[in-house]
Tab-separated table of C-alpha atoms in Angstrom:
chain	number	residue	atom	x	y	z
A	2	MET	CA	48.798	8.027	80.186
A	3	GLU	CA	44.820	7.542	80.742
A	4	LYS	CA	42.857	6.995	78.077
A	5	LYS	CA	40.911	10.309	78.498
A	6	ASN	CA	44.137	12.002	78.045
A	7	LEU	CA	44.860	9.994	74.933
A	8	ARG	CA	44.126	13.195	71.866
A	9	ILE	CA	42.677	10.737	69.056
A	10	VAL	CA	41.383	12.045	65.769
A	11	PHE	CA	38.949	9.081	64.156
A	12	MET	CA	38.762	8.646	60.779
A	13	GLY	CA	36.287	6.637	59.170
A	14	THR	CA	33.428	6.394	56.905
A	15	PRO	CA	30.282	3.752	55.883
A	16	GLU	CA	28.681	2.043	58.662
A	17	PHE	CA	31.207	-0.755	59.211
A	18	ALA	CA	33.056	2.489	60.915
A	19	VAL	CA	30.894	3.422	63.539
A	20	GLY	CA	31.239	0.224	65.040
A	21	SER	CA	34.306	1.402	66.089
A	22	LEU	CA	33.657	5.176	66.632
A	23	GLN	CA	31.297	3.818	69.031
A	24	ARG	CA	33.001	1.787	71.389
A	25	LEU	CA	35.782	4.532	71.297
A	26	VAL	CA	32.748	7.099	72.301
A	27	GLU	CA	30.573	5.025	74.566
A	28	ASN	CA	33.802	3.777	76.792
A	29	GLY	CA	35.045	7.117	77.302
A	30	TYR	CA	38.173	7.365	74.777
A	31	ASN	CA	39.074	11.198	74.039
A	32	VAL	CA	37.648	11.432	70.417
A	33	VAL	CA	38.534	15.207	69.400
A	34	ALA	CA	37.620	14.835	65.914
A	35	VAL	CA	36.212	12.617	63.192
A	36	VAL	CA	37.469	12.584	59.655
A	37	THR	CA	34.841	11.292	56.414
A	38	GLN	CA	33.978	12.075	52.798
A	39	PRO	CA	32.596	14.403	51.566
A	40	ASP	CA	28.848	14.102	51.723
A	41	LYS	CA	27.302	12.129	48.858
A	42	PRO	CA	25.324	13.340	46.144
A	43	VAL	CA	22.057	11.447	45.553
A	44	GLY	CA	18.547	11.320	44.000
A	45	ARG	CA	17.705	11.982	40.028
A	46	HIS	CA	19.352	14.949	39.920
A	47	GLY	CA	21.985	14.498	42.250
A	48	SER	CA	20.955	17.822	44.207
A	49	VAL	CA	20.669	15.969	47.489
A	50	LEU	CA	23.846	15.443	49.473
A	51	ARG	CA	23.664	12.332	51.420
A	52	PRO	CA	26.011	12.470	54.237
A	53	SER	CA	27.673	9.046	56.085
A	54	PRO	CA	27.558	6.863	58.420
A	55	VAL	CA	30.399	7.788	60.164
A	56	LYS	CA	29.162	11.491	60.603
A	57	GLU	CA	25.610	11.353	61.032
A	58	TYR	CA	27.115	9.126	64.287
A	59	ALA	CA	29.335	11.912	65.054
A	60	LEU	CA	27.264	14.729	64.984
A	61	ALA	CA	24.793	12.865	66.522
A	62	HIS	CA	27.564	13.026	69.810
A	63	GLY	CA	28.567	16.804	69.259
A	64	LEU	CA	32.210	15.669	67.563
A	65	PRO	CA	34.200	17.831	64.702
A	66	VAL	CA	33.912	16.723	61.546
A	67	LEU	CA	36.329	17.326	58.689
A	68	GLN	CA	35.344	16.467	54.900
A	69	PRO	CA	38.297	16.778	52.828
A	70	LEU	CA	37.821	16.546	49.509
A	71	LYS	CA	42.262	15.922	49.343
A	72	MET	CA	43.907	14.489	52.154
A	73	LYS	CA	46.968	16.916	51.183
A	74	ASP	CA	44.917	19.949	50.880
A	75	GLU	CA	46.523	22.640	53.225
A	76	GLN	CA	43.631	23.211	54.772
A	77	PHE	CA	42.917	20.806	56.085
A	78	LEU	CA	46.271	19.449	57.332
A	79	GLU	CA	46.163	22.553	59.629
A	80	GLN	CA	42.807	21.882	60.580
A	81	LEU	CA	43.661	18.447	61.527
A	82	ARG	CA	47.696	19.543	63.103
A	83	SER	CA	44.982	21.939	65.595
A	84	TYR	CA	43.737	18.572	67.309
A	85	ASP	CA	47.107	17.999	68.336
A	86	ALA	CA	45.937	14.548	67.839
A	87	ASP	CA	48.412	11.376	69.931
A	88	LEU	CA	47.339	9.292	67.814
A	89	GLN	CA	44.102	8.904	64.931
A	90	VAL	CA	42.615	5.307	64.350
A	91	VAL	CA	41.536	4.048	60.818
A	92	VAL	CA	38.454	2.428	60.204
A	93	ALA	CA	36.818	1.365	56.053
A	94	PHE	CA	38.566	4.872	55.257
A	95	ARG	CA	40.993	5.287	52.062
A	96	MET	CA	44.384	5.936	51.596
A	97	LEU	CA	46.318	8.405	53.432
A	98	PRO	CA	49.624	10.456	52.854
A	99	GLU	CA	52.346	10.518	54.976
A	100	VAL	CA	52.205	14.056	55.937
A	101	VAL	CA	48.700	12.353	57.684
A	102	TRP	CA	49.654	9.328	59.157
A	103	ALA	CA	52.463	9.861	59.941
A	104	MET	CA	50.761	13.135	62.011
A	105	PRO	CA	50.663	12.420	65.842
A	106	ARG	CA	53.595	11.403	68.084
A	107	PHE	CA	51.937	7.085	68.443
A	108	GLY	CA	51.325	6.841	64.690
A	109	THR	CA	47.991	5.952	63.078
A	110	PHE	CA	46.857	2.333	62.936
A	111	ASN	CA	43.686	0.948	60.854
A	112	VAL	CA	41.431	-2.247	61.600
A	113	HIS	CA	40.870	-3.980	58.620
A	114	ALA	CA	38.652	-6.926	58.183
A	115	ALA	CA	40.526	-9.907	57.481
A	116	LEU	CA	43.624	-11.242	58.684
A	117	LEU	CA	46.455	-10.145	56.621
A	118	PRO	CA	47.968	-10.278	54.568
A	119	ASP	CA	45.645	-12.364	52.912
A	120	TYR	CA	42.671	-10.212	51.618
A	121	ARG	CA	44.430	-6.773	50.680
A	122	GLY	CA	42.083	-4.149	49.817
A	123	ALA	CA	38.840	-2.636	49.375
A	124	ALA	CA	36.148	-5.303	50.069
A	125	PRO	CA	38.165	-8.006	52.227
A	126	ILE	CA	34.619	-9.728	53.817
A	127	ASN	CA	33.045	-10.187	50.121
A	128	TRP	CA	36.053	-11.704	48.559
A	129	ALA	CA	36.640	-14.140	51.823
A	130	VAL	CA	32.925	-15.452	51.564
A	131	ILE	CA	33.250	-15.675	47.890
A	132	ASN	CA	36.508	-17.793	48.035
A	133	GLY	CA	34.649	-20.297	50.075
A	134	GLU	CA	36.472	-19.423	53.316
A	135	THR	CA	35.847	-21.357	56.905
A	136	ARG	CA	37.259	-17.988	58.514
A	137	THR	CA	38.184	-14.589	58.511
A	138	GLY	CA	38.771	-12.292	61.246
A	139	VAL	CA	40.008	-8.585	62.039
A	140	THR	CA	43.819	-7.224	61.928
A	141	THR	CA	44.863	-4.050	63.462
A	142	PHE	CA	48.041	-2.583	62.078
A	143	PHE	CA	50.429	0.529	62.500
A	144	LEU	CA	49.868	2.525	58.679
A	145	ASP	CA	53.010	3.074	55.946
A	146	HIS	CA	53.613	4.141	52.408
A	147	ASP	CA	52.126	0.922	50.911
A	148	ILE	CA	47.851	0.284	51.223
A	149	ASP	CA	47.204	-2.948	53.996
A	150	THR	CA	50.976	-3.468	53.988
A	151	GLY	CA	51.917	-1.632	57.349
A	152	ARG	CA	53.337	-3.878	60.522
A	153	ILE	CA	50.935	-5.923	62.491
A	154	ILE	CA	49.636	-4.958	66.164
A	155	ALA	CA	47.146	-7.490	66.670
A	156	GLN	CA	44.794	-10.177	64.988
A	157	ARG	CA	41.363	-12.317	66.021
A	158	GLN	CA	39.654	-14.548	64.440
A	159	PHE	CA	36.388	-14.970	63.060
A	160	PRO	CA	34.729	-18.391	61.776
A	161	ILE	CA	32.345	-18.681	58.486
A	162	PRO	CA	29.337	-20.745	58.674
A	163	ASP	CA	28.757	-22.558	55.462
A	164	ASP	CA	25.221	-20.765	55.020
A	165	ALA	CA	26.999	-17.454	56.659
A	166	ASP	CA	26.164	-14.815	53.609
A	167	VAL	CA	28.292	-11.177	53.325
A	168	GLU	CA	25.305	-9.509	56.176
A	169	TYR	CA	26.008	-12.254	59.219
A	170	VAL	CA	30.167	-11.563	58.349
A	171	TYR	CA	29.794	-8.240	58.391
A	172	ASP	CA	27.990	-7.583	61.123
A	173	GLY	CA	30.401	-9.752	63.171
A	174	LEU	CA	33.121	-8.245	62.059
A	175	MET	CA	32.478	-4.545	62.992
A	176	GLN	CA	31.600	-5.872	66.184
A	177	LEU	CA	35.504	-8.110	66.658
A	178	GLY	CA	36.663	-5.016	64.832
A	179	ALA	CA	35.218	-2.334	67.341
A	180	GLN	CA	36.684	-4.663	70.265
A	181	LEU	CA	40.148	-4.799	69.003
A	182	CYS	CA	40.365	-1.568	68.473
A	183	THR	CA	39.957	-0.110	71.474
A	184	ASP	CA	42.122	-3.618	72.852
A	185	THR	CA	44.544	-1.758	70.240
A	186	VAL	CA	44.261	1.372	71.599
A	187	ASP	CA	44.745	0.522	75.357
A	188	LEU	CA	47.989	-1.184	74.651
A	189	VAL	CA	48.605	2.546	72.595
A	190	LEU	CA	48.151	3.932	76.476
A	191	SER	CA	50.009	0.964	78.108
A	192	THR	CA	53.043	0.781	76.676
A	193	ASP	CA	52.931	4.884	76.204
A	194	GLY	CA	53.136	4.215	72.143
A	195	ASP	CA	56.019	2.034	72.513
A	196	VAL	CA	53.461	-0.617	70.776
A	197	PRO	CA	55.034	-4.063	70.194
A	198	SER	CA	54.198	-5.011	66.259
A	199	GLN	CA	55.246	-7.618	63.692
A	200	PRO	CA	56.028	-7.182	59.667
A	201	GLN	CA	53.637	-9.242	57.500
A	202	GLN	CA	54.690	-12.300	56.040
A	203	GLU	CA	54.423	-11.405	52.526
A	204	SER	CA	54.077	-15.432	51.763
A	205	GLU	CA	50.889	-15.565	53.244
A	206	ALA	CA	49.187	-13.072	51.638
A	207	HIS	CA	47.370	-15.632	49.427
A	208	HIS	CA	44.432	-13.603	47.662
A	209	ALA	CA	43.626	-9.701	47.078
A	210	ALA	CA	40.354	-8.218	47.464
A	211	PRO	CA	39.904	-5.591	45.163
A	212	LYS	CA	36.801	-3.369	45.275
A	213	ILE	CA	32.720	-4.877	43.602
A	214	PHE	CA	31.836	-3.618	40.523
A	215	LYS	CA	28.827	-4.153	38.928
A	216	GLU	CA	30.901	-6.730	36.488
A	217	THR	CA	31.935	-8.410	39.266
A	218	CYS	CA	28.665	-9.286	40.488
A	219	ALA	CA	27.641	-11.402	37.297
A	220	ILE	CA	27.500	-15.575	37.385
A	221	ASP	CA	29.391	-17.812	35.556
A	222	PHE	CA	27.034	-20.800	35.046
A	223	SER	CA	30.058	-22.875	33.430
A	224	LEU	CA	31.455	-22.928	37.639
A	225	THR	CA	30.924	-25.411	40.107
A	226	ALA	CA	27.402	-24.913	42.436
A	227	LYS	CA	29.975	-25.193	45.472
A	228	ARG	CA	31.448	-21.745	43.930
A	229	ILE	CA	28.541	-20.585	42.587
A	230	TYR	CA	26.695	-20.987	45.853
A	231	ASP	CA	29.753	-19.144	47.094
A	232	PHE	CA	29.722	-16.498	44.974
A	233	VAL	CA	26.146	-15.346	45.620
A	234	ARG	CA	26.651	-15.336	49.386
A	235	GLY	CA	29.979	-12.998	49.016
A	236	LEU	CA	27.148	-10.774	47.645
A	237	SER	CA	23.956	-10.640	49.165
A	238	PRO	CA	22.913	-8.943	50.317
A	239	VAL	CA	24.387	-6.084	48.722
A	240	PRO	CA	24.704	-5.327	46.093
A	241	GLY	CA	23.684	-8.911	45.180
A	242	VAL	CA	24.608	-10.983	41.859
A	243	TRP	CA	22.748	-10.910	38.658
A	244	CYS	CA	22.527	-12.781	35.615
A	245	MET	CA	20.414	-12.879	32.061
A	246	LEU	CA	17.265	-14.470	31.707
A	247	THR	CA	17.577	-15.268	27.785
A	248	PRO	CA	14.302	-17.112	25.513
A	249	ARG	CA	15.510	-20.406	24.203
A	250	ASP	CA	14.050	-20.162	20.960
A	251	THR	CA	12.712	-16.785	20.406
A	252	ASN	CA	13.946	-13.162	19.811
A	253	ALA	CA	12.186	-11.788	22.666
A	254	PRO	CA	15.054	-9.563	24.638
A	255	ALA	CA	16.934	-11.106	28.091
A	256	GLN	CA	15.928	-10.017	31.073
A	257	VAL	CA	17.899	-9.012	34.338
A	258	LEU	CA	17.370	-11.144	36.857
A	259	LYS	CA	19.459	-11.009	40.615
A	260	ILE	CA	19.984	-14.346	42.933
A	261	TYR	CA	19.884	-13.074	46.311
A	262	LYS	CA	19.577	-16.745	48.215
A	263	ALA	CA	20.525	-20.089	46.804
A	264	ALA	CA	21.030	-23.738	47.697
A	265	LYS	CA	23.211	-26.719	47.016
A	266	THR	CA	21.334	-29.935	45.946
A	267	GLY	CA	24.060	-32.768	45.438
A	268	GLU	CA	22.096	-33.891	42.445
A	269	SER	CA	24.441	-34.547	39.296
A	270	SER	CA	23.635	-32.044	35.812
A	271	THR	CA	25.870	-33.721	33.475
A	272	GLY	CA	25.236	-33.671	30.700
A	273	VAL	CA	22.313	-31.142	31.098
A	274	GLU	CA	24.026	-28.033	29.206
A	275	VAL	CA	24.706	-25.018	31.444
A	276	GLY	CA	22.299	-21.973	32.814
A	277	THR	CA	19.129	-24.774	32.138
A	278	LEU	CA	16.463	-24.184	34.060
A	279	LYS	CA	13.763	-26.624	35.557
A	280	ALA	CA	10.289	-26.065	38.059
A	281	GLU	CA	10.168	-29.187	40.638
A	282	ASN	CA	7.367	-29.206	43.285
A	283	ARG	CA	7.325	-24.991	42.794
A	284	ARG	CA	10.871	-25.924	42.815
A	285	LEU	CA	13.410	-23.914	40.734
A	286	PHE	CA	16.732	-25.426	39.671
A	287	VAL	CA	19.358	-24.439	37.153
A	288	ALA	CA	22.334	-26.688	35.770
A	289	THR	CA	25.103	-25.905	36.436
A	290	VAL	CA	28.810	-27.336	35.439
A	291	ASP	CA	28.060	-30.469	37.734
A	292	GLU	CA	25.267	-29.809	40.003
A	293	TRP	CA	21.813	-28.673	39.829
A	294	LEU	CA	21.636	-25.533	42.323
A	295	GLU	CA	18.641	-24.655	43.133
A	296	ILE	CA	17.323	-20.474	43.424
A	297	LEU	CA	16.206	-19.598	46.580
A	298	GLU	CA	15.326	-15.850	46.228
A	299	LEU	CA	15.357	-13.550	43.575
A	300	GLN	CA	14.359	-10.496	42.044
A	301	PRO	CA	13.263	-10.166	37.962
A	302	ALA	CA	14.101	-7.220	36.156
A	303	GLY	CA	11.843	-4.191	37.478
A	304	LYS	CA	10.097	-5.953	40.270
A	305	LYS	CA	10.577	-6.686	44.350
A	306	ARG	CA	13.002	-9.700	45.888
A	307	MET	CA	11.500	-12.595	46.145
A	308	ALA	CA	10.686	-15.976	46.872
A	309	ALA	CA	11.247	-18.710	44.199
A	310	ARG	CA	8.112	-19.937	44.474
A	311	ASP	CA	6.008	-17.324	44.358
A	312	TYR	CA	7.978	-16.268	41.299
A	313	LEU	CA	6.613	-19.227	39.765
A	314	ASN	CA	3.497	-18.461	40.294
A	315	GLY	CA	3.932	-15.969	37.399
A	316	PHE	CA	6.606	-17.946	35.211
A	317	GLN	CA	5.572	-20.462	33.618
A	318	HIS	CA	7.896	-23.560	31.646
A	319	PRO	CA	11.761	-22.266	32.950
A	320	GLU	CA	12.793	-24.654	30.494
A	321	HIS	CA	12.073	-22.588	28.118
A	322	PHE	CA	14.977	-19.992	29.599
A	323	LEU	CA	18.688	-20.162	29.977
A	324	LEU	CA	20.039	-18.015	33.027
A	325	LYS	CA	23.767	-16.836	31.187
């Protein structure tokens, strides 16, 4: 079968998925329809509906778009069947019921931003960086009943530099995932759908990658400097980690402080109260359980993101405050 004859339905929502959809479209694969999440209400009153990045790309390229509220809705299933897909490709979408993933004759494969079975879940890129991993990657696998557990088709590795934040890894995996996506479609074509795949080894599932919430992003300064450094990298620039700037000796209210960039110093903070701040030569440091950590970029409540040296211009006596 030639790629122009392989009918593909693509499913995805965020920018990460656009990379794969774009590669399919620009390389002449036959994407017959796109499924994405319903438009998201935004604004103070939720009166404005924002389309997903995948929808925006699909409409710009004349692709039909389906946006079901429920994946088992009969009207949606009827629409989906009408496209007579040979294959479905899923990238950063949602869990699918069997009636959907089993519909095409060649099945449905997912592009996941981790080396499965490690980092199953909604936020594999964040958690890989948070945990200080030195490598991650992308995996294509066939969908089955349980999330991220299907038979593995192919994997590609991606190194994580020690100074990389999650944005760097996200961008790299988006491109690598797009490449692996088309490589996997080519494999479907070359084997006429009889794609070799391997079961996941549960003994290698060392980490979970659950969804990130606001409370997930709170810093615990009783951890080591390395752990906090990786935590900052793993959530920067979005959504960003946060802590409370708390006066030591007054009843003034604490304020939220977001931290976007930090650096390890190697300077011991043993004996210093965790969360203690100090300023030296227009540089800002916080004590962790083992070392001083330098804060390089931050965002005070109600202000813009800024360099720590600029923050210190209007922040007198940091030693009178604790970060909690």
